DNA sequence: CCGTATCCTAAGGGATACTG
DNA sequence: CAGTATCCCTTAGGATACGG
């Protein structure tokens, strides 16, 4: 009877299962900027130029590229407002809102980490 | 009195604050494989070759590179066992364990996401 | 078994200039 | 204001071969 082997096999299955799930998530919100953009929009809808200001370090090219991908994945909506001049409003969809816990968890850990390495 | 302006300014501060925290986290566990490796090791300590098997798709070069970085950030420990032949055991440090909620949140979202796009 | 070294390609990403 | 296009450099990452 290989009790241990069976247990190990079971855990490995769970392990691979989790890794696949993690991979799925990263496909959607991986990359350097997406989580930051989502975190920003979780406060309130923003225009392109606002995001450019808030997400420090991002370039215009990357911002529009990432926004397009987030829109494709139905996490945000893009709305052209007929102001003068025209402005564009981005906001989280209901589905995008489901990422809030994730962004908060990530931000929390980073906050604590900074304390750890400083202190 | 610009009530709205003041409020907005306050929120923007929180926003940038969060983005900085997110950036800090991604500095440590960003990249394609680190979260997967941590997720794996959260089940039990593993050897190099086990990880190579569990983390599907990773190459040997990337695995050792990522492990080294995780070790540098004190998230995992590397222990050479004097077996025959020599094996190397990796495991989460106590600090590394603090990432568990994060990996779980990410895995959960990915699991649900797969259901969404299939269903 | 546990890596490192080398080589090479593809993707990431910044700067700048330009368009509607 | 909200992007697109171009150029160009840097990093990610795979394959293979080799060393301890």
Coordinates of C-alpha atoms (C1' of nucleotides) in Angstrom, one line a residue:
Chain A
X1 CA 0.0 0.0 0.0
X2 CA 1.5 3.3 -1.0
X3 CA -0.5 5.6 1.2
X4 CA 2.0 8.5 0.9
X5 CA 2.2 8.2 -2.9
X6 CA -1.5 8.5 -3.2
X7 CA -1.6 11.5 -0.9
X8 CA 1.2 13.2 -2.8
X9 CA -0.5 12.5 -6.1
X10 CA -3.7 14.1 -4.8
X11 CA -1.9 17.2 -3.7
X12 CA 0.0 17.5 -6.9
X13 CA -3.3 17.4 -8.7
X14 CA -4.6 20.3 -6.6
X15 CA -1.2 22.0 -7.2
X16 CA -1.4 21.9 -11.0
X17 CA -5.1 22.8 -10.8
X18 CA -4.2 26.0 -8.9
X19 CA -1.4 26.8 -11.2
X20 CA -3.7 26.6 -14.2
X21 CA -6.1 29.0 -12.4
X22 CA -3.3 31.4 -11.6
X23 CA -2.2 31.3 -15.2
X24 CA -5.8 32.1 -16.3
X25 CA -5.8 35.1 -14.1
X26 CA -2.5 36.4 -15.2
X27 CA -3.6 36.1 -18.8
X28 CA -6.1 38.7 -18.1
X29 CA -4.5 41.0 -15.6
X30 CA -0.8 40.1 -16.0
X31 CA 1.7 42.6 -17.1
X32 CA 3.2 45.6 -15.5
X33 CA 0.2 48.0 -15.5
X34 CA -3.2 46.3 -15.6
X35 CA -3.6 45.9 -11.9
X36 CA -2.7 49.5 -11.3
X37 CA -5.2 50.7 -13.8
X38 CA -7.9 48.6 -12.3
X39 CA -7.0 49.8 -8.9
X40 CA -7.3 53.4 -10.1
X41 CA -10.7 52.8 -11.7
X42 CA -12.0 51.1 -8.6
X43 CA -12.2 54.6 -7.0
X44 CA -14.2 56.2 -9.8
X45 CA -14.4 56.4 -13.6
X46 CA -11.5 58.3 -15.1
X47 CA -10.5 59.8 -18.4
X48 CA -7.5 58.9 -20.4
X49 CA -5.5 61.9 -19.3
X50 CA -6.4 61.3 -15.7
X51 CA -5.1 57.8 -15.8
X52 CA -2.0 59.0 -17.5
X53 CA -1.4 61.2 -14.5
X54 CA -2.4 58.8 -11.8
X55 CA -0.6 55.7 -13.0
X56 CA 2.9 57.0 -12.5
X57 CA 5.4 56.0 -15.0
X58 CA 3.1 54.6 -17.7
X59 CA 3.5 55.8 -21.2
X60 CA 0.7 56.8 -23.5
X61 CA 1.3 53.9 -25.7
X62 CA 1.1 51.4 -22.9
X63 CA -1.9 53.0 -21.4
X64 CA -4.0 52.8 -24.5
X65 CA -2.8 49.3 -25.2
X66 CA -3.6 48.0 -21.8
X67 CA -7.0 49.8 -21.8
X68 CA -7.9 48.1 -25.1
X69 CA -7.0 44.7 -23.7
X70 CA -9.0 45.3 -20.5
X71 CA -12.0 46.4 -22.6
X72 CA -11.7 43.3 -24.7
X73 CA -11.8 41.2 -21.6
X74 CA -14.9 43.0 -20.5
X75 CA -13.3 44.4 -17.4
X76 CA -13.8 48.0 -18.3
X77 CA -16.0 50.1 -20.6
X78 CA -15.0 52.9 -22.8
X79 CA -17.4 55.8 -23.3
X80 CA -16.9 58.8 -25.6
X81 CA -18.4 61.9 -24.1
X82 CA -19.6 64.6 -26.4
X83 CA -17.9 67.4 -24.5
X84 CA -15.9 70.1 -26.1
X85 CA -13.3 68.9 -26.7
X86 CA -14.3 65.2 -26.7
X87 CA -13.3 63.3 -23.7
X88 CA -13.3 59.6 -23.0
X89 CA -14.4 58.0 -19.8
X90 CA -13.2 54.6 -18.7
X91 CA -14.9 52.6 -15.9
X92 CA -15.0 49.2 -14.4
X93 CA -17.7 46.9 -15.5
X94 CA -19.6 44.8 -12.9
X95 CA -17.2 42.0 -13.8
X96 CA -14.2 44.2 -13.4
X97 CA -15.4 45.0 -9.9
X98 CA -14.9 41.4 -9.0
X99 CA -11.2 42.2 -9.1
X100 CA -11.3 44.6 -6.2
X101 CA -10.5 42.1 -3.5
X102 CA -7.5 41.0 -5.6
X103 CA -6.1 44.5 -6.0
X104 CA -6.7 45.2 -2.3
X105 CA -4.9 42.1 -1.3
X106 CA -2.0 42.9 -3.5
X107 CA -1.8 46.5 -2.3
X108 CA -2.0 45.4 1.3
X109 CA 0.9 43.0 1.0
X110 CA 3.0 45.6 -0.7
X111 CA 2.3 48.1 2.0
X112 CA 3.3 45.7 4.7
X113 CA 6.4 44.6 2.7
X114 CA 7.6 48.2 2.5
X115 CA 7.4 48.4 6.3
X116 CA 9.3 45.1 6.6
X117 CA 12.3 46.1 4.4
X118 CA 12.5 49.6 5.8
X119 CA 12.1 48.6 9.5
Chain B
X1 CA -15.3 76.4 -1.7
X2 CA -14.3 73.6 -4.0
X3 CA -15.6 70.7 -2.1
X4 CA -15.4 68.3 -5.1
X5 CA -11.9 69.3 -5.9
X6 CA -10.8 68.6 -2.4
X7 CA -12.4 65.2 -2.4
X8 CA -11.0 64.3 -5.7
X9 CA -7.5 65.4 -4.6
X10 CA -7.9 63.2 -1.5
X11 CA -8.9 60.2 -3.5
X12 CA -6.1 60.7 -6.0
X13 CA -3.7 60.6 -3.1
X14 CA -5.1 57.2 -2.0
X15 CA -5.0 56.1 -5.6
X16 CA -1.3 56.8 -6.1
X17 CA -0.6 55.4 -2.7
X18 CA -2.2 52.1 -3.7
X19 CA -0.4 52.1 -7.0
X20 CA 2.9 52.4 -5.3
X21 CA 2.0 49.5 -3.0
X22 CA 1.0 47.4 -5.9
X23 CA 4.2 48.2 -7.6
X24 CA 6.1 47.1 -4.5
X25 CA 4.4 43.8 -4.5
X26 CA 5.0 43.2 -8.2
X27 CA 8.6 44.0 -7.8
X28 CA 8.8 40.9 -5.5
X29 CA 6.4 38.5 -7.1
X30 CA 5.9 39.9 -10.5
X31 CA 6.8 38.0 -13.6
X32 CA 5.3 34.9 -15.2
X33 CA 6.2 32.2 -12.7
X34 CA 6.8 33.4 -9.2
X35 CA 3.2 33.2 -8.0
X36 CA 2.9 29.7 -9.4
X37 CA 6.1 28.6 -7.7
X38 CA 4.9 30.1 -4.4
X39 CA 1.5 28.5 -4.8
X40 CA 3.2 25.1 -5.3
X41 CA 5.4 25.4 -2.3
X42 CA 2.5 26.4 -0.2
X43 CA 1.4 22.8 -0.2
X44 CA 4.7 21.3 0.9
X45 CA 8.4 21.8 0.4
X46 CA 9.6 20.6 -3.0
X47 CA 12.8 19.7 -4.8
X48 CA 14.0 21.4 -7.9
X49 CA 12.9 18.5 -10.1
X50 CA 9.5 18.3 -8.5
X51 CA 8.9 22.0 -9.2
X52 CA 10.1 21.5 -12.8
X53 CA 7.3 18.9 -13.1
X54 CA 4.6 20.8 -11.3
X55 CA 5.0 24.2 -12.8
X56 CA 4.0 23.2 -16.3
X57 CA 5.8 25.1 -19.0
X58 CA 8.6 26.5 -17.0
X59 CA 12.2 25.9 -18.3
X60 CA 15.1 24.9 -16.0
X61 CA 16.7 28.2 -16.6
X62 CA 13.7 30.2 -15.5
X63 CA 13.0 28.0 -12.6
X64 CA 16.5 28.4 -11.1
X65 CA 16.5 32.1 -11.8
X66 CA 13.1 32.7 -10.2
X67 CA 14.0 30.5 -7.2
X68 CA 17.2 32.6 -6.7
X69 CA 15.2 35.8 -6.7
X70 CA 12.6 34.5 -4.3
X71 CA 15.4 33.3 -2.0
X72 CA 17.0 36.8 -2.1
X73 CA 13.7 38.3 -1.1
X74 CA 13.5 35.9 1.8
X75 CA 10.3 34.3 0.7
X76 CA 11.8 30.8 0.3
X77 CA 14.8 28.8 1.7
X78 CA 17.1 26.5 -0.2
X79 CA 18.4 23.5 1.6
X80 CA 20.9 21.0 0.2
X81 CA 20.2 17.6 1.5
X82 CA 23.1 15.1 1.7
X83 CA 21.2 12.3 0.1
X84 CA 22.7 10.2 -2.7
X85 CA 22.6 11.8 -5.1
X86 CA 22.4 15.2 -3.6
X87 CA 18.9 16.8 -3.6
X88 CA 17.8 20.3 -2.9
X89 CA 14.7 21.2 -1.0
X90 CA 12.9 24.5 -1.4
X91 CA 10.3 25.7 1.1
X92 CA 8.4 28.9 2.0
X93 CA 9.7 31.0 4.9
X94 CA 7.3 32.3 7.4
X95 CA 7.4 35.5 5.5
X96 CA 6.7 33.7 2.3
X97 CA 3.6 32.1 3.9
X98 CA 2.1 35.6 4.2
X99 CA 1.6 35.4 0.4
X100 CA -0.8 32.5 0.7
X101 CA -4.0 34.7 0.8
X102 CA -2.7 36.5 -2.3
X103 CA -2.1 33.3 -4.3
X104 CA -5.5 31.9 -3.2
X105 CA -7.3 35.1 -4.2
X106 CA -5.6 35.0 -7.6
X107 CA -6.3 31.3 -8.1
X108 CA -10.0 31.7 -7.1
X109 CA -10.5 34.5 -9.6
X110 CA -9.0 32.5 -12.4
X111 CA -11.2 29.6 -11.6
X112 CA -14.3 31.6 -11.7
X113 CA -13.1 33.4 -14.8
X114 CA -12.7 30.1 -16.7
X115 CA -16.3 29.3 -15.8
X116 CA -17.4 32.7 -17.1
X117 CA -15.8 32.5 -20.5
X118 CA -16.8 28.9 -21.0
X119 CA -20.4 29.2 -19.8
Chain C
dC1 C1' 20.2 15.4 -9.5
dC2 C1' 20.9 20.4 -9.7
dG3 C1' 22.0 23.5 -11.8
dT4 C1' 25.1 27.2 -15.2
dA5 C1' 26.6 29.1 -19.8
dT6 C1' 25.7 30.3 -24.3
dC7 C1' 23.0 31.6 -28.0
dC8 C1' 19.1 33.3 -30.0
dT9 C1' 14.3 35.0 -30.8
dA10 C1' 10.1 37.4 -29.4
dA11 C1' 7.8 40.4 -26.6
dG12 C1' 7.9 44.5 -23.6
dG13 C1' 8.1 49.0 -23.3
dG14 C1' 10.1 54.1 -23.7
dA15 C1' 10.5 58.5 -26.7
dT16 C1' 9.0 61.2 -30.0
dA17 C1' 6.3 62.9 -33.6
dC18 C1' 2.0 63.1 -35.7
dT19 C1' -3.5 62.8 -36.5
dG20 C1' -8.6 63.7 -35.8
Chain D
dC1 C1' -8.0 65.6 -25.6
dA2 C1' -7.2 61.0 -27.0
dG3 C1' -5.0 58.5 -29.2
dT4 C1' -1.7 56.1 -33.5
dA5 C1' 2.8 55.2 -35.8
dT6 C1' 7.6 54.6 -35.8
dC7 C1' 11.9 53.7 -34.1
dC8 C1' 14.9 51.4 -31.2
dC9 C1' 16.6 49.4 -27.0
dT10 C1' 16.0 46.1 -23.1
dT11 C1' 14.2 42.2 -20.9
dA12 C1' 11.9 37.6 -21.0
dG13 C1' 12.4 33.4 -22.0
dG14 C1' 13.3 28.8 -24.8
dA15 C1' 16.9 25.2 -26.5
dT16 C1' 20.8 23.1 -26.0
dA17 C1' 25.0 21.7 -24.1
dC18 C1' 27.9 21.3 -20.4
dG19 C1' 29.8 21.0 -15.2
dG20 C1' 29.7 19.6 -10.1

